[in-house]
Coordinates of C-alpha atoms and ligand atoms in Angstrom, one line a residue:
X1 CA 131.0 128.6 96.1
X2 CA 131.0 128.1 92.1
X3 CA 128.8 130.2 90.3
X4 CA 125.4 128.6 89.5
X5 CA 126.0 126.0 92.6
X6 CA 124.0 126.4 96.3
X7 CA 127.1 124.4 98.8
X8 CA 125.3 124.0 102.3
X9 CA 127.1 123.4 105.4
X10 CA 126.1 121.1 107.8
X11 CA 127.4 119.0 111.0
X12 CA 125.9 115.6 110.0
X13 CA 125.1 114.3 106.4
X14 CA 123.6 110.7 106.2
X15 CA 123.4 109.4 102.3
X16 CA 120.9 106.9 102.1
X17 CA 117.3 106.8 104.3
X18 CA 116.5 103.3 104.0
X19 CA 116.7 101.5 108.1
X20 CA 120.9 102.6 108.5
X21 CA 120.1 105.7 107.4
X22 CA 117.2 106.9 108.9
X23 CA 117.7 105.3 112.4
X24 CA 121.8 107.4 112.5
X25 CA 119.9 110.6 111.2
X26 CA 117.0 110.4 113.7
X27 CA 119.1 110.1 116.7
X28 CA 121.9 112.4 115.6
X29 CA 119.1 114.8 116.0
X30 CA 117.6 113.6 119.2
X31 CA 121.3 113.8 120.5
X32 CA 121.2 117.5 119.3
X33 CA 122.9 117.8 115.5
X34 CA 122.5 119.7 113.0
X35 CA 121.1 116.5 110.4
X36 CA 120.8 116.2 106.5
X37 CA 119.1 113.4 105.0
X38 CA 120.4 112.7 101.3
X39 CA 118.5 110.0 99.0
X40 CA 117.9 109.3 95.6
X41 CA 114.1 108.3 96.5
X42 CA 111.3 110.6 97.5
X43 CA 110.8 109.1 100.8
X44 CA 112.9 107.5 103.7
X45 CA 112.7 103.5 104.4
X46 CA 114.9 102.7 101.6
X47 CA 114.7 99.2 100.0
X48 CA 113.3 97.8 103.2
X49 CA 110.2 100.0 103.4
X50 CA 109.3 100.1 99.5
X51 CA 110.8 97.1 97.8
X52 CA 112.1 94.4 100.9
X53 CA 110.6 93.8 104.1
X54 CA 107.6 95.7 104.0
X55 CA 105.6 94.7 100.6
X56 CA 107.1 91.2 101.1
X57 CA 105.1 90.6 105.0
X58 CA 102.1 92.5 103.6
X59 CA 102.0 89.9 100.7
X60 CA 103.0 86.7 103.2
X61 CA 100.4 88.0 105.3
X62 CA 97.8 87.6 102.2
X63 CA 98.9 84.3 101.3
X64 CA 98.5 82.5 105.1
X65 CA 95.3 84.1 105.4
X66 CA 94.9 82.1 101.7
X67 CA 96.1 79.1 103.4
X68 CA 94.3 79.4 106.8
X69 CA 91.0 80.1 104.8
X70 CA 91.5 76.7 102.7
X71 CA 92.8 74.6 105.7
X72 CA 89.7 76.0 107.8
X73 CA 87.4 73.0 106.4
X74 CA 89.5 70.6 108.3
X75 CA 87.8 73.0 111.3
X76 CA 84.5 72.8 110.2
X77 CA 84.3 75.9 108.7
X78 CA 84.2 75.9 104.5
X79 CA 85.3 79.3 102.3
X80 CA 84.3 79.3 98.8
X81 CA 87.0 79.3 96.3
X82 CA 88.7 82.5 97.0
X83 CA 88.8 85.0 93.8
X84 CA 92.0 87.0 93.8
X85 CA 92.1 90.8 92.4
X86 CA 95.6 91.8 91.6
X87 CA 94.7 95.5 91.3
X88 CA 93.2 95.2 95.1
X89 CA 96.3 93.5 96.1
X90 CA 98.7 96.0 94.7
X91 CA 96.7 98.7 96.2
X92 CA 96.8 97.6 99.5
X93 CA 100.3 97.1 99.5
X94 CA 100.9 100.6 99.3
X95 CA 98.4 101.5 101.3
X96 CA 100.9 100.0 104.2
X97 CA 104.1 101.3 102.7
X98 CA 102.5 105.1 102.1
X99 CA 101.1 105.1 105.7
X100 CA 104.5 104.1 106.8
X101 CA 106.7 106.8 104.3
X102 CA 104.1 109.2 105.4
X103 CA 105.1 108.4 109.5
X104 CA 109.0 108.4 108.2
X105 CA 108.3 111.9 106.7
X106 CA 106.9 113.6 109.8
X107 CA 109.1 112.0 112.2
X108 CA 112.0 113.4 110.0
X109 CA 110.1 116.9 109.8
X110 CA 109.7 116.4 113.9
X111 CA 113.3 116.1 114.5
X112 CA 114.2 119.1 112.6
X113 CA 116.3 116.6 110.1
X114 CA 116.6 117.9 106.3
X115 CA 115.9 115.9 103.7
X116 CA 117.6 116.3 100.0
X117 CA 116.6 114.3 97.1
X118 CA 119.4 113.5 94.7
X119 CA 122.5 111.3 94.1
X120 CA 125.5 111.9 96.4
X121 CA 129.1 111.4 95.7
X122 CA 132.2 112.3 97.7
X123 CA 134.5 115.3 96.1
X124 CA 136.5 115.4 99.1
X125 CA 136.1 113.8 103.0
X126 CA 134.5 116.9 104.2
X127 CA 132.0 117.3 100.8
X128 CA 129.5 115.9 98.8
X129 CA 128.1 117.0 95.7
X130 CA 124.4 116.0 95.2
X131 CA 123.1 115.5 91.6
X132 CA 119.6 116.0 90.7
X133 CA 119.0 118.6 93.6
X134 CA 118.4 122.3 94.0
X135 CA 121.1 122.0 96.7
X136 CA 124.4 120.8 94.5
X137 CA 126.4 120.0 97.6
X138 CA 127.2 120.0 101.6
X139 CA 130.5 120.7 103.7
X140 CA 130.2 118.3 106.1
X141 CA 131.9 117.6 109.8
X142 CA 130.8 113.9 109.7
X143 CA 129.2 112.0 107.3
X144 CA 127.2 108.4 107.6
X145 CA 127.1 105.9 104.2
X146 CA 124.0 104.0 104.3
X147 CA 123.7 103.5 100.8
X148 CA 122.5 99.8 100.9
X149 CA 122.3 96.9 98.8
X150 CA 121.4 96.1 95.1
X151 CA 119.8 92.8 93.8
X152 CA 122.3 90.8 91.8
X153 CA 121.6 89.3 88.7
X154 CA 123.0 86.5 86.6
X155 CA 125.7 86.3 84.6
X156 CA 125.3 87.8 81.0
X157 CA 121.8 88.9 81.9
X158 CA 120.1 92.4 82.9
X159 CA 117.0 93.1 85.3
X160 CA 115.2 95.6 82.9
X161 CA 112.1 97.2 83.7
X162 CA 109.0 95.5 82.7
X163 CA 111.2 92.5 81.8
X164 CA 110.4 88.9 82.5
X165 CA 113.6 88.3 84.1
X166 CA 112.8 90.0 87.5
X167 CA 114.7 90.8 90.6
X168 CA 113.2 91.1 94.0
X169 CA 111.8 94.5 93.3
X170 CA 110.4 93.7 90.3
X171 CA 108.5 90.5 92.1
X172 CA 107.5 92.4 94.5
X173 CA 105.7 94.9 91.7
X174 CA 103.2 91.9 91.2
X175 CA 102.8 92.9 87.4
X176 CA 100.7 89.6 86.9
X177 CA 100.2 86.2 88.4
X178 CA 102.5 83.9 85.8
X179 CA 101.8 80.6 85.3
X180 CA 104.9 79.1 85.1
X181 CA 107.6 80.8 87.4
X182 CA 111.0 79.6 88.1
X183 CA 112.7 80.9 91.1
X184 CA 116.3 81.2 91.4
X185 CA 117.5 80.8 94.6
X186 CA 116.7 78.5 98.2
X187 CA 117.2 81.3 100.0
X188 CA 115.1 83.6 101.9
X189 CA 113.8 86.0 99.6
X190 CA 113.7 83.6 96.7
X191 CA 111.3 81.4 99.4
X192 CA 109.1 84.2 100.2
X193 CA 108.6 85.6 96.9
X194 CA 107.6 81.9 95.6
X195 CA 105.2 81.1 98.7
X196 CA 103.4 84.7 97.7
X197 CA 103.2 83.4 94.2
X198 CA 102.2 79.8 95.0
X199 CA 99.6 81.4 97.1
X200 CA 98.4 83.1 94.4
X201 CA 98.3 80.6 91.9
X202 CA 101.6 80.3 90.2
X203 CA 103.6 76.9 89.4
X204 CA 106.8 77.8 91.5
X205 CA 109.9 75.6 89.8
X206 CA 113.0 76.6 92.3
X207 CA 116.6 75.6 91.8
X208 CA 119.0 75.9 94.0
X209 CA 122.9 75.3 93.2
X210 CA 123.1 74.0 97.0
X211 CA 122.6 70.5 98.1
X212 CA 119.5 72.1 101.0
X213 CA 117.3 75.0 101.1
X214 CA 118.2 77.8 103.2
X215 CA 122.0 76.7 104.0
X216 CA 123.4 78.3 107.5
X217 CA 120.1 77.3 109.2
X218 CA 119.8 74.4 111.4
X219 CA 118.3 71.3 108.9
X220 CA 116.1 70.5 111.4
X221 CA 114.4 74.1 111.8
X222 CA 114.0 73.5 107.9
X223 CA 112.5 70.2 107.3
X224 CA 108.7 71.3 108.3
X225 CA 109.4 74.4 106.1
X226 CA 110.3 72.0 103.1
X227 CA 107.8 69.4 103.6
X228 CA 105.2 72.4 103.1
X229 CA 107.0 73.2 99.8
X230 CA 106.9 70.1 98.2
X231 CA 103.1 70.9 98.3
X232 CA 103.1 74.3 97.6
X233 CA 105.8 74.5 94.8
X234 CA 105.5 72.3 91.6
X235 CA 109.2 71.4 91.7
X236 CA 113.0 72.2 93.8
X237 CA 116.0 71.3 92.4
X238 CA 118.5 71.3 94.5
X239 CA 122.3 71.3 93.2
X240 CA 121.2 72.6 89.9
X241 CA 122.5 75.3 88.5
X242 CA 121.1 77.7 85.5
X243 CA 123.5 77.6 83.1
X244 CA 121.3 79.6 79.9
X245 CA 118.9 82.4 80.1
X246 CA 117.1 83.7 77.0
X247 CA 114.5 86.0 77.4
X248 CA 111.6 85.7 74.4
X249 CA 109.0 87.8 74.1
X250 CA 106.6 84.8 75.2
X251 CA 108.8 83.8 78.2
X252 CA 112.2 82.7 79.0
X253 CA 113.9 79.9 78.2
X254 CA 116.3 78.4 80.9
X255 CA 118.8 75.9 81.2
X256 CA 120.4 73.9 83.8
X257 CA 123.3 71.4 84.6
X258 CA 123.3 69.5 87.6
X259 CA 120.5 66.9 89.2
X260 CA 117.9 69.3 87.7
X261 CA 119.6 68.6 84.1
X262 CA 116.3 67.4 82.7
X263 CA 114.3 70.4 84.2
X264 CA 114.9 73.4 81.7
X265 CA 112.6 74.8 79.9
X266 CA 110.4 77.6 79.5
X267 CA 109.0 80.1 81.9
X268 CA 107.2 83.1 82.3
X269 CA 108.6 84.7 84.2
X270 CA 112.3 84.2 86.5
X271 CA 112.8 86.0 89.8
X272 CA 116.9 85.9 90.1
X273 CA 117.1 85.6 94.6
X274 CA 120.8 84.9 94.8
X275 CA 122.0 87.4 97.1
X276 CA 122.6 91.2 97.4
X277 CA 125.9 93.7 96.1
X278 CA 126.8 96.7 98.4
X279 CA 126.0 100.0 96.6
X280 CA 129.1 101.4 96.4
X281 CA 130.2 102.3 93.0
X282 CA 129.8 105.5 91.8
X283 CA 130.2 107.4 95.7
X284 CA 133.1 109.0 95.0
X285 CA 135.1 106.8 97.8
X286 CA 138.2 107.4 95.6
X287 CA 138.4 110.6 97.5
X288 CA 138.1 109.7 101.1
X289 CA 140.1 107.5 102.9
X290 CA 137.5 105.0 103.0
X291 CA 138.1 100.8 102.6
X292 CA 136.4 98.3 100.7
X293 CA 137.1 94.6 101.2
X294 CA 137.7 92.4 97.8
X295 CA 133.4 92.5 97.2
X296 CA 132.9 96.4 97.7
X297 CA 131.3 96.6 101.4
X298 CA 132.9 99.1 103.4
X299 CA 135.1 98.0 106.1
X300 CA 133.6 99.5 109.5
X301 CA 135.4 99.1 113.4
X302 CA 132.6 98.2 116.2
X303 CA 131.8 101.8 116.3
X304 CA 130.7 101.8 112.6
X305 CA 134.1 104.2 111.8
X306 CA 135.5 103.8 108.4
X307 CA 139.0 104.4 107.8
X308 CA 138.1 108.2 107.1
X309 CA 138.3 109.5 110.9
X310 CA 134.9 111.8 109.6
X311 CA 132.6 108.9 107.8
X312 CA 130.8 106.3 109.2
X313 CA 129.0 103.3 107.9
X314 CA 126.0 101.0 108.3
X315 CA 123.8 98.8 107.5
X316 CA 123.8 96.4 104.1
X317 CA 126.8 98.4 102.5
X318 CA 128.9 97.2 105.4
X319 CA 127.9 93.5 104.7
X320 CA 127.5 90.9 107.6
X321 CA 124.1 89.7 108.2
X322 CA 121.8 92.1 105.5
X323 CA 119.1 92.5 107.7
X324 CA 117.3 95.6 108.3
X325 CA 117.8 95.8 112.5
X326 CA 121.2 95.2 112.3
X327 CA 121.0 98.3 110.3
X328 CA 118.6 100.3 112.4
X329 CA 121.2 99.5 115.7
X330 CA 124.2 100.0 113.7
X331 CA 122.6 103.6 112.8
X332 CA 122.2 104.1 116.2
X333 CA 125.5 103.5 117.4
X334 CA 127.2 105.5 114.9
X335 CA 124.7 109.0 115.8
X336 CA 126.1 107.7 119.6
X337 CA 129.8 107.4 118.8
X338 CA 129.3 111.0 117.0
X339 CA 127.9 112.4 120.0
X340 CA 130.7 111.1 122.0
X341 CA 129.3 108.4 123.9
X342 CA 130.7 104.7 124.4
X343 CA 128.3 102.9 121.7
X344 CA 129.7 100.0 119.9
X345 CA 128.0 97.2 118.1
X346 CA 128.3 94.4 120.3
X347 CA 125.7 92.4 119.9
X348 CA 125.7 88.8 121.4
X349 CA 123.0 87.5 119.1
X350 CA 121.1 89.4 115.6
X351 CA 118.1 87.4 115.0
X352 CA 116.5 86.5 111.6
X353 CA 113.3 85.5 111.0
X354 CA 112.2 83.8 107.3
X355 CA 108.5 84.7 106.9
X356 CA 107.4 81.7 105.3
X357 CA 104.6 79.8 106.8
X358 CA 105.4 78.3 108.9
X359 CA 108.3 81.1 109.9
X360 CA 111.6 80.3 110.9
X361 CA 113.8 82.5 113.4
X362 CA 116.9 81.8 115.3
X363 CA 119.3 83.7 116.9
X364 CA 122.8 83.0 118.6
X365 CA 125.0 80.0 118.0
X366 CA 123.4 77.1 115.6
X367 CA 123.4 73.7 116.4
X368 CA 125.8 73.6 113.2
X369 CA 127.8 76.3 114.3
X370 CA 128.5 74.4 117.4
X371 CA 129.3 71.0 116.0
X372 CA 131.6 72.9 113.3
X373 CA 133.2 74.7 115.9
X374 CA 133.3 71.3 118.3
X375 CA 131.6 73.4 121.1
X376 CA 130.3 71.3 124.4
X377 CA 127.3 72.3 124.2
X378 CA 123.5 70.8 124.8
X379 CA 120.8 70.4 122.2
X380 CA 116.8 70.4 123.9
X381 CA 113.8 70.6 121.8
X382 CA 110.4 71.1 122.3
X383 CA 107.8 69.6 119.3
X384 CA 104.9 71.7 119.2
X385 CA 102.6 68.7 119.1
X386 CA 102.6 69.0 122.8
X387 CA 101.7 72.5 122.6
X388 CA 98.1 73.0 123.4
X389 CA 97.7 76.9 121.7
X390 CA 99.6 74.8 118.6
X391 CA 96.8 72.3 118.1
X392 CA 94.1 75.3 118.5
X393 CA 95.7 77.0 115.8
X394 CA 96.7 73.9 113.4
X395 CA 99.9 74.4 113.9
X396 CA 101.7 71.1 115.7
X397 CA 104.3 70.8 112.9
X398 CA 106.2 73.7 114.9
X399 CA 109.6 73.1 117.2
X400 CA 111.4 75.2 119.7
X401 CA 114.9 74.4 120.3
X402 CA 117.9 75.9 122.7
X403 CA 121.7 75.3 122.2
X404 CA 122.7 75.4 125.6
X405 CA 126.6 75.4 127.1
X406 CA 127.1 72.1 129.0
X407 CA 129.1 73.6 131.7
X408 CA 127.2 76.5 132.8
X409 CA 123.7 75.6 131.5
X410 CA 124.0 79.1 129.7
X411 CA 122.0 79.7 127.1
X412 CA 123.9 80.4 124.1
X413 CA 120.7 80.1 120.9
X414 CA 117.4 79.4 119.9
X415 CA 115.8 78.3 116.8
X416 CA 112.0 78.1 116.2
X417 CA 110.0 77.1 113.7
X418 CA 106.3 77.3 113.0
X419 CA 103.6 80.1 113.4
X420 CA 104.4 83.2 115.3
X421 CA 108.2 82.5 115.5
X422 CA 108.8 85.9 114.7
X423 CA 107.9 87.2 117.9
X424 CA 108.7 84.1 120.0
X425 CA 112.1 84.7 119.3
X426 CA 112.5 87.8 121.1
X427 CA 112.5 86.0 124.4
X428 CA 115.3 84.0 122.6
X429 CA 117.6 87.5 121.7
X430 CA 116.8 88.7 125.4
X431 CA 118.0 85.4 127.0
X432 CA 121.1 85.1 125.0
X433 CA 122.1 89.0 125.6
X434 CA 121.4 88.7 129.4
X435 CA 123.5 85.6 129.5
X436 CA 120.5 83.6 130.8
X437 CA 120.3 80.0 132.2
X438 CA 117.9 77.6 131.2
X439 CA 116.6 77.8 134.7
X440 CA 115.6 81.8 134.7
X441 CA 113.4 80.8 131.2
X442 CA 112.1 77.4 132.9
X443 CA 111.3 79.5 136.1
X444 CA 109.5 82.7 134.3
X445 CA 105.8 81.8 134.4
X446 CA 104.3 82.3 130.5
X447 CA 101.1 82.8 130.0
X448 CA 98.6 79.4 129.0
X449 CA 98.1 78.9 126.7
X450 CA 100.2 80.5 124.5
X451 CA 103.3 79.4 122.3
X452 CA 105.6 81.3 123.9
X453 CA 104.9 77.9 126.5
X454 CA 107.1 76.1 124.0
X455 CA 109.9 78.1 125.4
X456 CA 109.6 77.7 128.9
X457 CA 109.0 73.7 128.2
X458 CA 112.5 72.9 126.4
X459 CA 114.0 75.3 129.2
X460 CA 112.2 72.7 131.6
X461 CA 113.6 69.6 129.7
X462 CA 117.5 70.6 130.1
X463 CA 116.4 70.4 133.7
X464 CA 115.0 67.0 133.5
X465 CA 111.3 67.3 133.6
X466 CA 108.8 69.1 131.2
X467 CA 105.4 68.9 132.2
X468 CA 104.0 68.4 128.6
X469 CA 106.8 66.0 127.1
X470 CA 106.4 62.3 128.1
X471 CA 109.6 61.5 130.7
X472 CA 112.5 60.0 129.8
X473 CA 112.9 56.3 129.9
X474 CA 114.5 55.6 133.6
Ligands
LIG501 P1 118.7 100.3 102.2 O1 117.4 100.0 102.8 O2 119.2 99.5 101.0 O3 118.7 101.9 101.8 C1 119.7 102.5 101.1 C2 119.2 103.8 100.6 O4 120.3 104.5 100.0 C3 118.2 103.6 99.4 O5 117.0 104.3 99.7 C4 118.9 104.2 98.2 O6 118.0 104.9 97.3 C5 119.9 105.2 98.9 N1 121.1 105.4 98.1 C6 122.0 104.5 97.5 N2 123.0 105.2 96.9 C7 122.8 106.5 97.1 C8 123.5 107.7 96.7 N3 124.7 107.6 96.1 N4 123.0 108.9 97.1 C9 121.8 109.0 97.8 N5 121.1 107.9 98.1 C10 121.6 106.7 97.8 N6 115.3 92.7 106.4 C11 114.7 92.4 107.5 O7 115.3 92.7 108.6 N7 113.5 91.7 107.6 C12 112.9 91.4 106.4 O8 111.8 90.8 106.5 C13 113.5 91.6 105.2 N8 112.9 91.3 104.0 C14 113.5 91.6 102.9 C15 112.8 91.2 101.7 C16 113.4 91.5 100.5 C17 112.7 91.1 99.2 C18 114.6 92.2 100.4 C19 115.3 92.6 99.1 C20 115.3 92.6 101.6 C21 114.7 92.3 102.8 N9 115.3 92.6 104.0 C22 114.7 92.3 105.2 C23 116.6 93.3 104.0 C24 116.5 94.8 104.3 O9 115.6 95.4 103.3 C25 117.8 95.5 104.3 O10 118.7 94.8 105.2 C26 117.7 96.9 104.7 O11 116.9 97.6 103.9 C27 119.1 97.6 104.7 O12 119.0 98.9 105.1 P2 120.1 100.0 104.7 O13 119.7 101.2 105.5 O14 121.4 99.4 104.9 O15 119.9 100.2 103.2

């Protein structure tokens, strides 16, 4: 030990507690290791907790009760014009994500796991040295990178604190309600973020350099979706791209080439949603054996192993579909594959879920997918207009569909949109992984009325008869 230095030992050390992190630490130590937490934040839940999924559902959440409340007069019932108090709103929002840190903390402090704030970098593949913390470095025996993913911005521009150019964290800081806000990005995150805004007053203007919103989901799970947002957003350029950004200190100016040529202009504010980098600069990987591929994520085998025989990876760093449950089970499987046991990520289907309203979620093979791929497979779906629980809740825009294989009658994916997909797609990822048929979903009596119905009815109409869909011409 150097003079002036405190160099722990320890059999685990996880860098980074947002879902990777958190979910390899936790059961390390349920699995009976000795487990150190390292992470430049305060708290675990990383970006999903305080700057992702979390303040971005407890916003949603505020702007369909917004919409509900106003499309309650078609139902009889009239709100006043509702009166929105961005301090309130704020405050709630971390209301939900300190309850939740707060439940992070004592589960950690349950599980005997140590947690070290401070920035780690590799020296060696059996150390890291931790700046910023009273505890300067640890000799591990395995180590887990969970070090996540960073917003990236535009070319030749910066996201700075307090600036009007703003990345997802910074949009998600509510600092005002702008009036004019261009969104970058069709996206997920860059259709959340504007539905929150729209909701709460703002002129969304999104561009989009592709020729459709949300591109790798099924066009037909996304047309109700848009239609909505050609109400709710002032105007979506698609294959536009922003070639000038100047920042003023009145707004920002943007400029674009494409079919939204004509658009520019200025803005308040710009909320930059064109995807996420993998934090790895800066960790010191020079000195492990670890692999990148050509865009920094870490190269990982089905047991989350990196090249180093000692350090695993998971979660956004490692790329793939940056969601924050692939993370959680990829944390998971490295604690199991450190403990010895046959874990490996073999997942048959990762579902994703866009929380607009109404949601999107899918999982297993798209209808794309399969015609790309020149699969024999069959496509079923169910329009929510025949969906009694839709029409109680206004919601008959909605459709459930099932890529099936031809042969077997397997079910290979889902796709739903419209309230509540979230959860209905669950029965989906369960389906898929048990290598269902459409006969053991048809058969399974759901509850009336309910949406999950819509499940069990396009299962019914791959076997020729659903009992709410008129029958097809003989
Ligand atoms: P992260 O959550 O990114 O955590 C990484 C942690 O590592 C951070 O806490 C960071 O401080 C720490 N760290 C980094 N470098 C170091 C270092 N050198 N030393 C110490 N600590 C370090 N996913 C969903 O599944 N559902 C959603 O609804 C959803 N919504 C989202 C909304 C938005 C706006 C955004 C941006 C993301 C959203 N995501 C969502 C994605 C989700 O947040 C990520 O997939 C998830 O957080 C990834 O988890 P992770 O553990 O890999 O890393």
């Amino acid at each position: 030990m150097v003079m002036g230095e405190l160099v722990q030992e320890c059999e685990v050390v996880v860098i980074g507690s947002g879902p990777g992190g958190y979910a390899a630490a936790f059961r390390a130590a349920d699995l009976g290791m000795d487990v150190t937490l390292v992470d430049t934040a305060e708290g675990p839940g990383g970006v999903c907790l305080f700057r992702g999924c979390i303040p971005s559902k407890t916003y949603l959440h505020l702007s369909e009760l917004l919409h509900d409340a106003a499309g309650a007069k078609e139902m009889g019932i009239s709100f006043g014009r509702p009166e929105i108090d961005i301090a309130g709103v704020r405050r709630w929002k971390q209301t939900v994500v300190e309850k939740l840190a707060g439940g992070l903390v004592q589960l950690a402090e349950q599980r005997g796991v140590q947690r070290l704030r401070g920035r780690a970098e590799f020296v060696s593949a059996g150390e890291i040295r931790i700046q910023g913390s009273d505890i300067s470095g640890i000799r591990f025996k395995r180590a887990v990178i969970a070090t996540g993913s960073r917003p990236i911005a535009l070319p030749e521009t910066r996201f700075e604190k307090g600036g009007r150019i703003m990345s997802s964290t910074a949009a998600l800081a509510l600092a005002d309600i702008p009036g004019r806000l261009l969104v970058v990005g069709g996206g997920y995150v860059g259709l959340e973020i504007g539905m929150i805004y729209a909701a709460l007053g703002s002129d969304i203007h999104l561009v989009e350099m592709g020729d459709r919103l949300l591109p790798g989901i099924d066009p037909d799970l996304v047309a109700p979706l848009a239609r909505r947002l050609d109400k709710a957003f002032t105007a979506i350029h698609l294959n536009t791209r922003v070639e000038g950004v100047q920042a003023r200190d009145a707004g920002v100016d943007v400029a674009f080439s494409g079919d939204g040529a004509d658009a520019g202009g200025a803005f308040d504010r710009v909320l930059v949603a064109i995807g996420r980098a993998p934090n790895t600069r800066g960790l010191g990987l020079e000195h492990t054996r670890v692999k990148t591929d050509d865009r920094g994520f870490i190269i990982v085998d089905d047991r989350q192993r990196t090249d180093d025989e000692n350090i695993f990876a998971v979660g956004d760093v490692t790329g793939g579909m940056m969601l924050a449950h692939k993370a959680s089970r990829e944390g998971k499987i490295a604690a199991e594959v450190m403990a010895g046991e046959p874990s490996a990520f073999d997942a048959a289907a990762i579902p994703a879920v866009v929380y607009t309203d109404p949601q999107i979620a899918y999982c297993g093979l798209t209808e794309t997918a399969a015609a790309r791929e020149n699969r024999a497979v069959e496509v079923q779906r169910f329009p929510w207009k025949y969906s009694g629980r839709a029409l109680t809740m206004g919601a008959g825009e909605g459709m459930t569909k099932m890529i099936v294989d031809s042969a077997s009658q397997r079910i290979l994916g889902v796709g739903i949109v419209g309230r509540g997909a979230e959860g209905l797609i669950s029965e989906g990822v369960l389906a898929v992984e048990m290598g269902a048929v459409v006969q053991d979903v048809a058969f399974t009596i759901h509850p009336h009325p309910t949406l999950s119905e819509t499940e069990s009815e396009t299962a019914e109409i791959f076997l020729g008869s659903a009992l709410h869909v008129p029958p097809r011409k003989k």
